[in-house]
């Protein structure tokens, strides 16, 4: 014990003024796995693609309803739980996570009827509660999702009020599933007005007066509702007081099959706007004039080459955000009577930075991404630039929405070292004031973030934000988490995380590169990482890891990588291509079988980014070359903990099941390759706080343990 204490003192001196909570290296060797993996049956399944035979020995794990699969899940969880339970500092990490998580969290307020509504979590509640209050009155609970289920796994997934605020439709998700139910209540009495609508999926809700609302769903599939393919999305209108079976089909169905359909009513209640798509990129745009009896749908844009949506309507004019002939986006205006693209007039022109537009108080708020951080500019309805909003730093600003009659709007600002803070913005003066500031038990001045740029394999410069505790020494011995996504035009922008704080306050380094496939630099950046450009995404991430090692932030022995969903694919591809580069890997809810992803739920809609193995021999060959499940071979892999949820009907857990089985069969060294399967959980949304804390405690424990590090109790 005396030797260990002396080692701590020596390391403290070497780190020169860092706190007693530093991560102390005990050994650079990974912890050996001495357990036995569950036996996973192999079957003789062979598929042929363009003359190439592909074995799929774990195909049976795709059947989520079979007793054999459920038994396999239980046995894998037993092994993983036993491994995690041996980590001596796991409880200390969970305790610190719980301490830091326990602060009040607020959402931005919004007005409906005579009330102001807002979300609040008192700290450790499993689900945030929706409150309301009248001017000068005390807040009251309006909807408390914590009462929806005993274990907190039923969440509130959407709320929509009628124009006068007297009626509310809200969605609930059970066990994290994308399938939801809609409940309609009278806001004055909070009593249910109508039957509960069932089997709703990928749906908004938009009221037409007080009589009814629009929503979207698929027909209930044959087979498992959590894995069976869903293809034809439909927009319905539900009239209050009538059975769901009589809901009117507005768009979609056999005559107009589309994979994703949504409809919403403009604030002035004059137009129904419909967007329709077959993939996650590119949509058609239609309107229907609701002031005219039996008005026909008018197509504005058909085809799926560009993206557009109507952000505002007033006095017969439509304001449309589009990337048509503008890869970074622009705002145009057109008369609703003749809204064809050739009649569009630019209002807010394209710039070199990606644009998104919101409205409040008869103003437009142009939100730009400049090197993956926010800039916000206020415009008049005539397109005149009025004010540039002053933000606290290099971070992410979201919100700036509200009704036409509002004089102020609210926005949230956050960064890797800045907890999400709600600001009130006075539209006339341009002044921001703090509305709600979280009381997190840490000092943001103790941390710093810096942005660097590094070359990828082909020379493309990639931005990356690196965050750490001040005083960190670039000596190559810092535990480092490299996180990425790289797909679907999703921009990864600075966001505060209590989970990351637990890691960083103990000397850890968080690195987040903005790799291709995302939307950080518009359509061109996105397209640089799709289909036969997908390897660019992996090369960018690998180059980020090599940069961190070259610049002595870390070494291979102290480097972990993490990503979820498409980011899970990123981790799976990188660890199978470069297992020598990483010490620990966390592929979460990942798309890992690239030959069959499109055969489950709505997976076929991801083909714009990925292509499919059925498209052509070229596309099959490309997917087969990087598909994580198909590129596992006998060698030493990094310590790996795959995570998924048994109710994940976005990226079905079979991806993770098959990857885990393949890794366990191929692992040639003693580094653990485990899978952690959460029950009554889906793709991530709606997870109760207690479940999230447990998962994060397991992640950091597994990472540090397999880097030969320990976790001193934080002050």
XYZ file of C-alpha atoms in Angstrom:
715
model
C 0.000 0.000 0.000
C 2.907 2.335 0.808
C 4.401 1.736 -2.635
C 1.100 2.633 -4.315
C 0.796 5.812 -2.247
C 4.336 6.790 -3.196
C 3.508 6.224 -6.860
C 0.555 8.597 -6.513
C 2.789 11.296 -5.033
C 5.345 10.918 -7.819
C 2.685 11.125 -10.509
C 1.159 14.217 -8.900
C 4.509 15.976 -9.076
C 5.030 14.932 -12.681
C 1.646 16.319 -13.672
C 2.563 19.688 -12.138
C -0.389 21.224 -10.301
C -3.178 18.985 -11.587
C -5.766 17.970 -8.994
C -5.811 14.842 -6.877
C -8.465 13.443 -9.197
C -6.014 12.616 -11.991
C -6.107 9.228 -13.647
C -3.169 7.235 -12.320
C -1.480 4.725 -14.579
C -1.016 1.367 -12.934
C -0.031 -0.533 -16.070
C -0.284 -0.007 -19.808
C -1.431 -3.533 -20.396
C -5.110 -4.260 -21.072
C -6.961 -6.244 -18.461
C -7.120 -9.857 -19.529
C -10.464 -11.561 -19.981
C -10.398 -14.831 -18.096
C -14.050 -15.714 -18.473
C -15.760 -17.876 -21.051
C -17.991 -16.412 -23.741
C -21.405 -17.996 -24.267
C -21.397 -20.574 -27.019
C -23.033 -19.146 -30.132
C -24.409 -21.645 -32.602
C -23.318 -21.374 -36.216
C -25.680 -22.220 -39.042
C -25.038 -23.059 -42.689
C -26.389 -19.880 -44.236
C -24.819 -18.821 -47.527
C -26.016 -15.940 -49.713
C -24.790 -15.175 -53.198
C -24.222 -11.618 -54.467
C -23.158 -11.191 -58.078
C -21.327 -14.502 -58.030
C -19.740 -14.059 -54.607
C -20.828 -16.435 -51.869
C -21.142 -14.880 -48.414
C -21.527 -16.923 -45.249
C -23.850 -15.646 -42.522
C -23.492 -18.152 -39.668
C -25.338 -16.024 -37.108
C -28.426 -15.273 -39.193
C -30.607 -16.901 -36.524
C -29.839 -13.996 -34.170
C -31.999 -11.785 -36.390
C -35.106 -13.448 -34.937
C -35.715 -11.284 -31.871
C -38.748 -13.346 -30.838
C -37.084 -16.756 -30.669
C -36.340 -18.413 -27.348
C -32.828 -19.213 -28.564
C -32.060 -15.547 -29.235
C -33.494 -14.438 -25.904
C -31.474 -17.104 -24.114
C -28.327 -15.922 -25.913
C -29.028 -12.330 -24.848
C -29.432 -13.388 -21.220
C -26.180 -15.385 -21.236
C -24.206 -12.565 -22.870
C -25.518 -10.072 -20.332
C -24.506 -12.393 -17.497
C -20.909 -12.531 -18.770
C -20.758 -8.764 -19.272
C -22.243 -8.028 -15.851
C -19.765 -10.395 -14.187
C -16.848 -8.670 -15.918
C -18.010 -5.169 -15.015
C -18.671 -6.145 -11.403
C -14.983 -6.927 -10.870
C -13.895 -3.356 -11.669
C -13.009 -1.935 -8.244
C -13.771 1.711 -9.019
C -17.013 1.240 -10.942
C -19.103 2.293 -7.921
C -16.962 5.405 -7.410
C -17.586 6.493 -10.995
C -21.318 5.882 -10.637
C -21.370 7.878 -7.402
C -19.619 10.821 -9.035
C -21.895 10.633 -12.090
C -24.932 10.701 -9.821
C -23.581 13.690 -7.887
C -22.919 15.705 -11.033
C -26.186 14.682 -12.704
C -28.208 15.922 -9.761
C -28.956 19.482 -10.848
C -32.112 21.139 -12.165
C -32.458 21.048 -15.945
C -34.842 23.292 -17.856
C -36.135 23.490 -21.404
C -36.909 26.751 -23.170
C -40.406 28.067 -22.331
C -43.150 28.326 -24.959
C -46.643 29.834 -24.903
C -49.889 28.018 -25.638
C -53.263 29.534 -24.890
C -53.026 31.528 -21.668
C -50.123 29.493 -20.290
C -46.357 29.359 -20.513
C -45.114 25.782 -20.689
C -41.635 24.466 -19.894
C -39.845 21.200 -19.210
C -37.991 20.658 -15.963
C -36.077 17.803 -14.376
C -35.289 18.213 -10.687
C -31.988 16.418 -11.182
C -32.346 12.656 -11.047
C -35.917 12.189 -12.277
C -36.039 9.481 -14.912
C -38.032 11.709 -17.278
C -38.391 15.489 -17.507
C -41.779 16.882 -16.428
C -43.870 19.326 -18.493
C -45.038 22.256 -16.335
C -47.236 25.251 -17.076
C -48.007 28.547 -15.385
C -50.012 31.678 -15.937
C -48.414 35.111 -15.681
C -47.684 35.760 -12.021
C -48.936 32.313 -11.016
C -47.161 29.299 -9.584
C -46.047 26.468 -11.913
C -48.193 23.341 -11.985
C -47.500 19.902 -13.408
C -49.155 19.422 -16.772
C -47.709 16.053 -17.857
C -45.435 13.894 -15.745
C -43.975 10.985 -17.750
C -42.546 9.535 -14.534
C -46.084 8.374 -13.768
C -46.483 6.601 -17.124
C -44.621 3.476 -15.957
C -43.136 2.220 -12.722
C -39.584 1.880 -14.057
C -39.455 5.128 -16.025
C -39.088 3.434 -19.414
C -42.215 5.048 -20.923
C -41.316 8.500 -22.202
C -43.027 11.558 -23.617
C -41.929 11.751 -27.246
C -43.927 14.661 -28.638
C -46.483 17.316 -27.634
C -48.638 19.496 -29.881
C -51.299 22.046 -28.906
C -54.246 23.292 -30.926
C -53.984 26.916 -32.048
C -55.966 28.310 -29.111
C -54.213 26.001 -26.651
C -57.392 24.293 -25.480
C -56.447 20.836 -26.727
C -53.255 18.844 -26.639
C -52.113 15.690 -28.397
C -49.073 13.954 -26.974
C -47.107 10.852 -27.913
C -45.680 8.231 -25.590
C -42.965 5.688 -26.358
C -42.748 2.445 -24.401
C -39.354 0.842 -23.855
C -37.623 3.242 -26.245
C -39.431 1.975 -29.337
C -40.026 4.229 -32.354
C -43.613 2.950 -32.326
C -45.721 5.337 -30.239
C -49.260 6.049 -29.072
C -51.094 9.388 -29.257
C -53.301 10.596 -26.398
C -55.591 13.640 -26.761
C -56.623 15.723 -23.742
C -58.530 18.874 -22.846
C -55.874 21.228 -21.459
C -58.271 22.844 -18.996
C -59.317 19.613 -17.284
C -56.416 17.374 -18.403
C -59.034 14.711 -19.153
C -58.680 12.459 -22.171
C -60.969 13.530 -25.004
C -60.729 10.630 -27.390
C -59.530 7.101 -27.865
C -55.785 6.513 -27.781
C -54.331 6.286 -31.293
C -52.119 3.221 -31.751
C -49.257 2.098 -33.987
C -47.827 5.534 -34.757
C -44.279 5.840 -36.093
C -42.000 8.658 -37.279
C -44.775 11.153 -36.807
C -45.310 14.746 -35.949
C -48.722 16.082 -34.977
C -50.266 19.255 -36.357
C -53.694 20.608 -35.465
C -56.238 22.037 -37.879
C -58.201 24.319 -35.579
C -59.580 22.373 -32.619
C -61.330 19.705 -34.656
C -58.500 17.350 -35.438
C -54.856 16.929 -36.395
C -52.541 15.324 -38.933
C -50.179 12.474 -38.076
C -48.143 9.816 -39.903
C -47.643 6.085 -39.610
C -47.076 2.771 -41.335
C -49.383 -0.203 -41.465
C -48.539 -2.596 -38.672
C -46.055 -5.036 -40.220
C -46.338 -8.788 -40.398
C -43.963 -10.522 -38.043
C -42.039 -8.735 -35.316
C -42.994 -5.091 -34.920
C -39.441 -4.390 -33.766
C -37.640 -5.815 -36.817
C -40.053 -6.239 -39.751
C -39.580 -3.963 -42.743
C -41.755 -0.842 -42.988
C -41.910 0.859 -46.378
C -45.085 2.841 -47.070
C -45.561 5.820 -44.775
C -48.967 7.527 -44.749
C -50.298 10.901 -43.630
C -53.677 10.758 -41.892
C -56.156 13.272 -40.516
C -57.832 12.340 -37.239
C -61.097 14.093 -36.386
C -61.795 14.264 -32.662
C -64.654 12.000 -31.639
C -64.244 9.483 -34.472
C -62.509 6.083 -34.348
C -58.959 5.789 -35.670
C -60.194 3.289 -38.256
C -62.077 6.149 -39.934
C -59.108 8.509 -40.122
C -58.786 10.040 -43.577
C -55.759 9.105 -45.681
C -54.335 12.392 -46.959
C -51.123 11.293 -48.658
C -49.162 8.099 -49.265
C -50.360 4.537 -49.614
C -50.360 2.251 -52.616
C -51.079 5.045 -55.091
C -48.253 7.261 -53.817
C -45.779 5.043 -51.949
C -43.221 7.011 -49.959
C -41.032 5.849 -47.105
C -41.193 9.036 -45.027
C -44.187 11.394 -45.075
C -44.985 14.306 -42.777
C -47.578 17.047 -42.737
C -47.909 20.291 -40.818
C -50.216 23.290 -40.833
C -48.713 26.768 -41.184
C -49.122 29.086 -38.202
C -51.751 31.150 -40.025
C -53.737 27.891 -40.475
C -54.056 28.590 -44.215
C -51.926 25.773 -45.649
C -51.223 22.128 -45.086
C -47.587 21.447 -45.982
C -46.572 17.909 -46.927
C -43.031 16.621 -47.317
C -42.444 13.181 -48.805
C -39.217 11.215 -49.207
C -37.906 7.768 -49.996
C -34.564 8.232 -48.270
C -33.018 10.262 -45.504
C -31.934 12.851 -48.084
C -34.098 14.629 -50.659
C -37.820 15.371 -50.416
C -40.851 16.389 -52.388
C -42.911 19.382 -51.247
C -46.690 19.854 -51.568
C -49.235 22.321 -50.215
C -53.000 22.306 -49.824
C -54.986 25.506 -49.332
C -57.096 24.901 -46.221
C -59.185 28.036 -46.764
C -60.769 26.490 -49.859
C -63.245 23.627 -49.812
C -61.876 20.410 -51.353
C -58.691 22.114 -52.533
C -56.281 19.830 -54.377
C -52.698 19.159 -53.342
C -50.323 21.381 -55.291
C -46.839 19.994 -55.981
C -44.084 22.553 -55.479
C -41.089 20.235 -55.858
C -41.230 16.650 -57.107
C -38.310 14.256 -57.159
C -35.728 13.721 -54.464
C -32.641 15.568 -55.658
C -32.900 18.448 -53.159
C -34.307 19.261 -49.732
C -36.833 21.981 -48.921
C -39.420 22.918 -46.336
C -41.725 25.859 -45.683
C -40.623 27.745 -42.585
C -43.211 30.545 -42.667
C -46.357 31.694 -44.483
C -47.968 35.134 -44.436
C -50.265 37.160 -46.699
C -50.287 34.520 -49.407
C -46.500 34.210 -49.505
C -44.486 31.098 -48.721
C -40.981 31.279 -47.292
C -39.034 28.157 -48.226
C -35.663 26.951 -47.019
C -33.958 24.945 -49.761
C -30.634 23.653 -51.001
C -31.780 23.706 -54.627
C -28.859 25.291 -56.480
C -27.460 26.161 -53.053
C -25.587 23.279 -51.351
C -25.251 25.259 -48.107
C -28.895 26.340 -48.091
C -30.805 29.559 -48.687
C -34.220 31.084 -47.957
C -36.544 31.970 -50.847
C -39.990 33.579 -51.082
C -42.788 32.839 -53.549
C -46.512 33.493 -54.035
C -48.560 30.524 -52.842
C -50.780 30.883 -55.919
C -47.850 29.931 -58.180
C -45.124 28.372 -56.033
C -43.039 26.592 -58.700
C -39.237 26.814 -58.242
C -38.814 29.038 -61.293
C -40.827 31.677 -59.421
C -38.705 31.576 -56.282
C -36.858 34.728 -55.263
C -33.814 34.613 -53.016
C -34.421 36.298 -49.668
C -31.462 35.121 -47.590
C -28.816 34.014 -50.094
C -26.430 31.099 -49.755
C -23.115 31.731 -48.002
C -20.054 29.566 -47.473
C -21.603 28.227 -44.255
C -24.575 25.810 -43.877
C -27.860 27.525 -43.013
C -30.986 26.663 -41.044
C -33.833 29.142 -40.535
C -36.400 29.614 -37.770
C -38.995 32.322 -37.142
C -40.381 34.315 -34.223
C -42.000 37.721 -33.880
C -42.144 38.295 -37.647
C -38.394 37.871 -37.927
C -36.134 35.240 -39.447
C -33.239 33.829 -37.471
C -30.507 32.489 -39.732
C -28.430 29.918 -37.869
C -25.095 29.256 -39.568
C -22.443 26.630 -38.861
C -18.985 28.154 -39.148
C -16.409 25.402 -38.722
C -18.998 23.428 -36.702
C -19.847 26.238 -34.248
C -22.915 28.506 -34.238
C -23.422 31.987 -35.620
C -26.924 33.503 -35.573
C -28.184 36.513 -37.550
C -31.592 38.213 -37.324
C -33.327 39.204 -40.587
C -36.517 41.076 -41.414
C -39.281 39.435 -43.454
C -37.931 41.421 -46.416
C -34.536 39.754 -46.069
C -32.696 42.681 -44.519
C -29.962 41.782 -42.056
C -30.741 43.458 -38.741
C -28.584 42.029 -35.948
C -25.914 39.451 -35.299
C -26.641 37.725 -31.998
C -23.761 37.799 -29.532
C -23.091 34.301 -28.164
C -20.995 33.368 -25.113
C -18.297 31.602 -27.140
C -17.553 28.844 -29.642
C -20.484 26.521 -29.055
C -23.943 25.480 -30.173
C -26.974 27.780 -30.126
C -30.411 26.283 -30.751
C -33.964 27.580 -30.532
C -34.904 31.073 -31.759
C -38.443 29.945 -32.525
C -41.858 31.152 -31.493
C -45.163 32.591 -32.579
C -45.644 35.619 -34.818
C -47.016 37.678 -31.923
C -44.023 37.206 -29.626
C -41.707 40.078 -28.673
C -38.984 37.795 -27.342
C -37.635 34.376 -28.147
C -35.561 31.856 -26.213
C -32.473 29.908 -27.140
C -30.135 27.400 -25.564
C -26.372 27.741 -25.683
C -23.912 24.979 -24.836
C -20.313 23.921 -25.413
C -18.116 21.049 -24.288
C -17.200 23.053 -21.175
C -20.443 25.094 -20.915
C -23.645 23.497 -19.543
C -26.793 24.163 -21.585
C -28.066 27.586 -20.522
C -31.396 29.117 -21.559
C -31.272 32.736 -22.726
C -34.133 35.143 -23.377
C -33.597 37.301 -26.444
C -35.370 40.649 -26.901
C -36.156 40.882 -30.615
C -36.343 44.692 -30.709
C -33.132 45.459 -28.830
C -31.086 42.358 -29.635
C -30.211 41.907 -25.967
C -29.794 38.452 -24.456
C -30.327 37.769 -20.757
C -29.905 34.527 -18.846
C -33.269 32.876 -18.225
C -32.133 29.620 -16.600
C -28.541 28.731 -15.754
C -27.815 25.202 -14.528
C -26.013 24.757 -11.246
C -23.595 21.993 -12.192
C -21.032 21.205 -9.520
C -17.949 22.154 -11.515
C -16.001 25.246 -12.551
C -16.030 25.737 -16.333
C -12.942 27.946 -16.047
C -10.971 24.824 -15.124
C -11.448 23.460 -18.653
C -10.615 24.580 -22.142
C -11.559 23.640 -25.686
C -9.503 24.327 -28.747
C -10.136 23.667 -32.409
C -7.435 22.172 -34.585
C -7.309 21.145 -38.248
C -5.496 18.056 -39.485
C -5.059 16.374 -42.900
C -6.906 13.169 -43.740
C -5.413 10.463 -45.931
C -6.294 12.325 -49.147
C -5.138 15.699 -47.808
C -8.592 17.068 -46.913
C -8.349 19.261 -43.812
C -10.638 18.082 -41.005
C -11.619 20.217 -37.997
C -11.542 18.750 -34.495
C -12.347 20.217 -31.088
C -10.230 18.930 -28.208
C -11.381 19.561 -24.630
C -9.450 18.913 -21.440
C -8.650 20.220 -17.983
C -6.286 23.178 -17.911
C -2.742 22.157 -17.097
C -2.948 18.975 -19.129
C 0.500 17.912 -20.315
C 0.924 16.626 -23.882
C 3.135 13.755 -22.779
C 1.292 10.948 -24.551
C -0.137 9.503 -21.364
C -3.598 11.032 -21.283
C -6.627 8.778 -21.449
C -8.403 10.031 -24.566
C -11.895 9.460 -25.931
C -12.266 10.030 -29.673
C -15.938 10.384 -30.630
C -17.395 10.568 -34.141
C -20.436 10.135 -36.361
C -19.863 11.036 -40.017
C -23.127 10.479 -41.852
C -26.607 11.553 -42.948
C -25.601 15.234 -43.083
C -25.728 15.294 -39.272
C -23.512 18.000 -37.801
C -21.710 17.190 -34.556
C -21.497 20.465 -32.663
C -20.203 21.295 -29.155
C -22.475 19.970 -26.401
C -21.944 19.737 -22.666
C -22.179 16.280 -21.116
C -22.050 15.360 -17.445
C -20.755 11.972 -18.498
C -17.799 13.507 -20.329
C -17.158 15.800 -17.364
C -16.593 12.819 -15.058
C -13.896 11.695 -17.476
C -12.314 15.106 -18.142
C -12.166 16.290 -14.526
C -9.871 13.330 -13.887
C -7.404 14.234 -16.607
C -9.170 12.714 -19.610
C -9.118 14.277 -23.069
C -12.243 14.469 -25.257
C -11.646 14.808 -29.002
C -14.462 15.259 -31.532
C -13.565 15.551 -35.234
C -16.079 16.807 -37.802
C -15.478 14.098 -40.356
C -16.996 13.843 -43.812
C -20.480 12.440 -44.235
C -21.794 15.039 -41.788
C -23.364 18.378 -42.628
C -20.772 20.685 -41.087
C -19.840 22.110 -44.505
C -23.068 21.496 -46.380
C -23.988 19.047 -49.117
C -20.474 18.716 -50.505
C -19.135 17.588 -47.129
C -22.007 15.128 -46.781
C -21.573 13.702 -50.266
C -17.861 13.288 -49.663
C -18.705 10.492 -47.215
C -21.519 8.499 -48.823
C -21.777 5.348 -50.958
C -18.415 4.739 -52.669
C -16.949 7.683 -50.755
C -17.728 6.087 -47.391
C -14.111 5.062 -46.809
C -13.306 8.781 -46.529
C -15.273 8.803 -43.273
C -13.183 6.013 -41.786
C -9.955 7.543 -43.100
C -10.847 10.882 -41.497
C -11.446 9.220 -38.128
C -8.276 7.158 -38.322
C -6.339 10.324 -39.242
C -7.813 12.010 -36.136
C -6.472 9.181 -33.980
C -3.064 9.411 -35.617
C -3.022 13.191 -35.093
C -3.733 12.813 -31.369
C -0.866 10.337 -31.071
C 1.513 12.408 -33.206
C 0.815 15.539 -31.136
C 1.379 13.584 -27.899
C -2.088 13.977 -26.485
C -2.152 10.226 -26.067
C -0.763 6.926 -27.309
C -2.426 3.834 -28.649
C -2.475 2.356 -25.124
C -4.635 5.221 -23.840
C -6.900 5.810 -26.837
C -10.580 4.820 -26.984
C -13.107 5.399 -29.762
C -16.863 5.719 -29.474
C -19.860 6.312 -31.702
C -23.537 5.448 -31.922
C -25.848 4.376 -34.758
C -24.015 5.432 -37.925
C -21.221 6.244 -35.474
C -21.387 2.615 -34.359
C -20.644 1.657 -37.958
C -17.733 4.120 -37.861
C -16.250 2.423 -34.799
C -16.895 -1.071 -36.178
C -15.215 -0.280 -39.502
C -12.222 1.460 -37.931
C -11.546 -1.271 -35.387
C -11.691 -3.994 -38.028
C -9.463 -1.998 -40.392
C -6.982 -0.747 -37.774
C -7.210 -2.899 -34.628
C -3.617 -1.893 -33.841
C -4.555 1.777 -33.367
C -6.977 1.635 -30.440
C -6.972 0.255 -26.934
C -10.740 0.331 -26.302
C -13.739 0.488 -28.663
C -17.410 1.299 -28.056
C -19.662 0.615 -31.064
C -23.133 1.630 -29.845
C -26.442 0.671 -31.526
C -24.414 0.365 -34.721
C -25.236 -0.424 -38.342
C -22.799 -3.315 -38.628
C -24.162 -5.701 -41.282
C -23.935 -3.605 -44.438
C -25.289 -6.357 -46.696
C -28.655 -6.688 -44.902
C -29.320 -3.384 -43.095
C -31.985 -2.412 -45.642
C -34.105 -5.483 -44.905
C -35.192 -4.328 -41.433
C -37.696 -1.682 -40.268
C -37.059 1.565 -42.181
C -33.442 0.725 -43.019
C -33.987 0.902 -46.763
C -34.283 4.666 -46.338
C -30.575 4.856 -45.515
C -29.603 3.839 -49.045
C -28.806 7.414 -50.091
C -25.859 7.337 -47.697
C -24.861 3.698 -47.960
C -26.128 2.205 -51.208
C -27.270 -1.417 -50.961
C -25.703 -4.755 -51.793
C -28.541 -5.323 -54.280
C -27.786 -2.192 -56.333
C -24.835 -3.390 -58.399
C -21.721 -5.529 -58.208
C -19.660 -2.381 -57.638
C -21.805 -1.348 -54.665
C -21.843 -4.868 -53.223
C -18.064 -5.142 -53.496
C -17.616 -1.785 -51.774
C -19.969 -2.595 -48.892
C -18.563 -6.090 -48.467
C -15.057 -4.660 -48.184
C -15.849 -2.554 -45.091
C -18.943 -4.169 -43.536
C -17.830 -4.765 -39.921
C -19.662 -8.084 -39.499
C -18.020 -9.441 -42.654
C -14.500 -8.223 -41.936
C -13.888 -9.846 -38.572
C -10.985 -12.275 -38.800
C -8.758 -14.183 -36.408
C -6.540 -11.570 -34.756
C -6.201 -9.485 -31.607
C -8.913 -6.850 -31.317
C -9.030 -3.966 -28.847
C -11.035 -4.346 -25.672
C -14.579 -3.834 -26.952
C -17.955 -3.295 -25.343
C -20.795 -3.265 -27.846
C -24.008 -1.673 -26.590
C -27.567 -1.986 -27.874
C -31.176 -2.132 -26.686
C -33.645 -4.965 -27.048
C -36.342 -2.506 -28.245
C -34.164 -0.756 -30.825
C -36.356 -0.741 -33.916
C -34.251 1.918 -35.657
C -31.020 -0.087 -35.933
C -32.174 -3.555 -34.964
C -30.018 -5.221 -32.282
C -29.234 -8.132 -34.612
C -26.448 -5.951 -36.042
C -24.787 -5.842 -32.634
C -25.602 -9.466 -31.833
C -23.909 -10.773 -34.988
C -20.888 -8.501 -34.578
C -20.410 -9.604 -30.964
C -20.664 -13.279 -31.882
C -18.133 -12.838 -34.690
C -15.681 -10.918 -32.494
C -15.861 -13.425 -29.676
C -15.187 -16.289 -32.061
C -12.257 -14.502 -33.710
C -10.543 -12.815 -30.757
C -6.988 -14.175 -30.528
C -5.866 -12.372 -27.367
C -7.217 -11.850 -23.864
C -8.747 -8.411 -24.416
C -12.495 -8.701 -23.700
C -15.040 -8.424 -26.522
C -18.349 -8.035 -24.703
C -21.884 -6.928 -25.495
C -24.123 -5.001 -23.127
C -27.808 -5.384 -24.078
C -30.169 -3.017 -22.297
C -33.695 -4.334 -21.746
C -36.726 -2.124 -22.316
C -34.545 0.337 -24.205
C -34.407 1.410 -27.832
C -32.095 3.471 -30.008
C -31.423 5.964 -27.215
C -34.292 8.437 -27.026
C -36.375 8.426 -23.862
C -33.983 6.416 -21.707
C -34.611 6.976 -18.016
C -31.885 8.805 -16.098
C -31.091 5.829 -13.881
C -30.496 3.660 -16.931
C -28.251 6.268 -18.552
C -26.129 6.681 -15.420
C -25.631 2.914 -15.152
C -24.648 2.693 -18.808
C -22.164 5.573 -18.561
C -20.634 4.183 -15.375
C -20.093 0.873 -17.152
C -18.550 2.609 -20.176
C -15.974 4.680 -18.289
C -15.175 1.791 -15.948
C -14.590 -0.581 -18.848
C -12.434 1.985 -20.652
C -10.164 2.902 -17.741
C -9.865 -0.683 -16.524
C -8.689 -1.798 -19.949
C -6.165 1.038 -20.126
C -4.654 -0.131 -16.855
C -5.898 3.026 -15.126
C -7.829 3.578 -11.959
C -10.326 6.206 -10.854
C -9.423 8.186 -7.692
C -12.416 9.566 -5.837
C -13.152 13.024 -7.240
C -13.108 15.935 -4.762
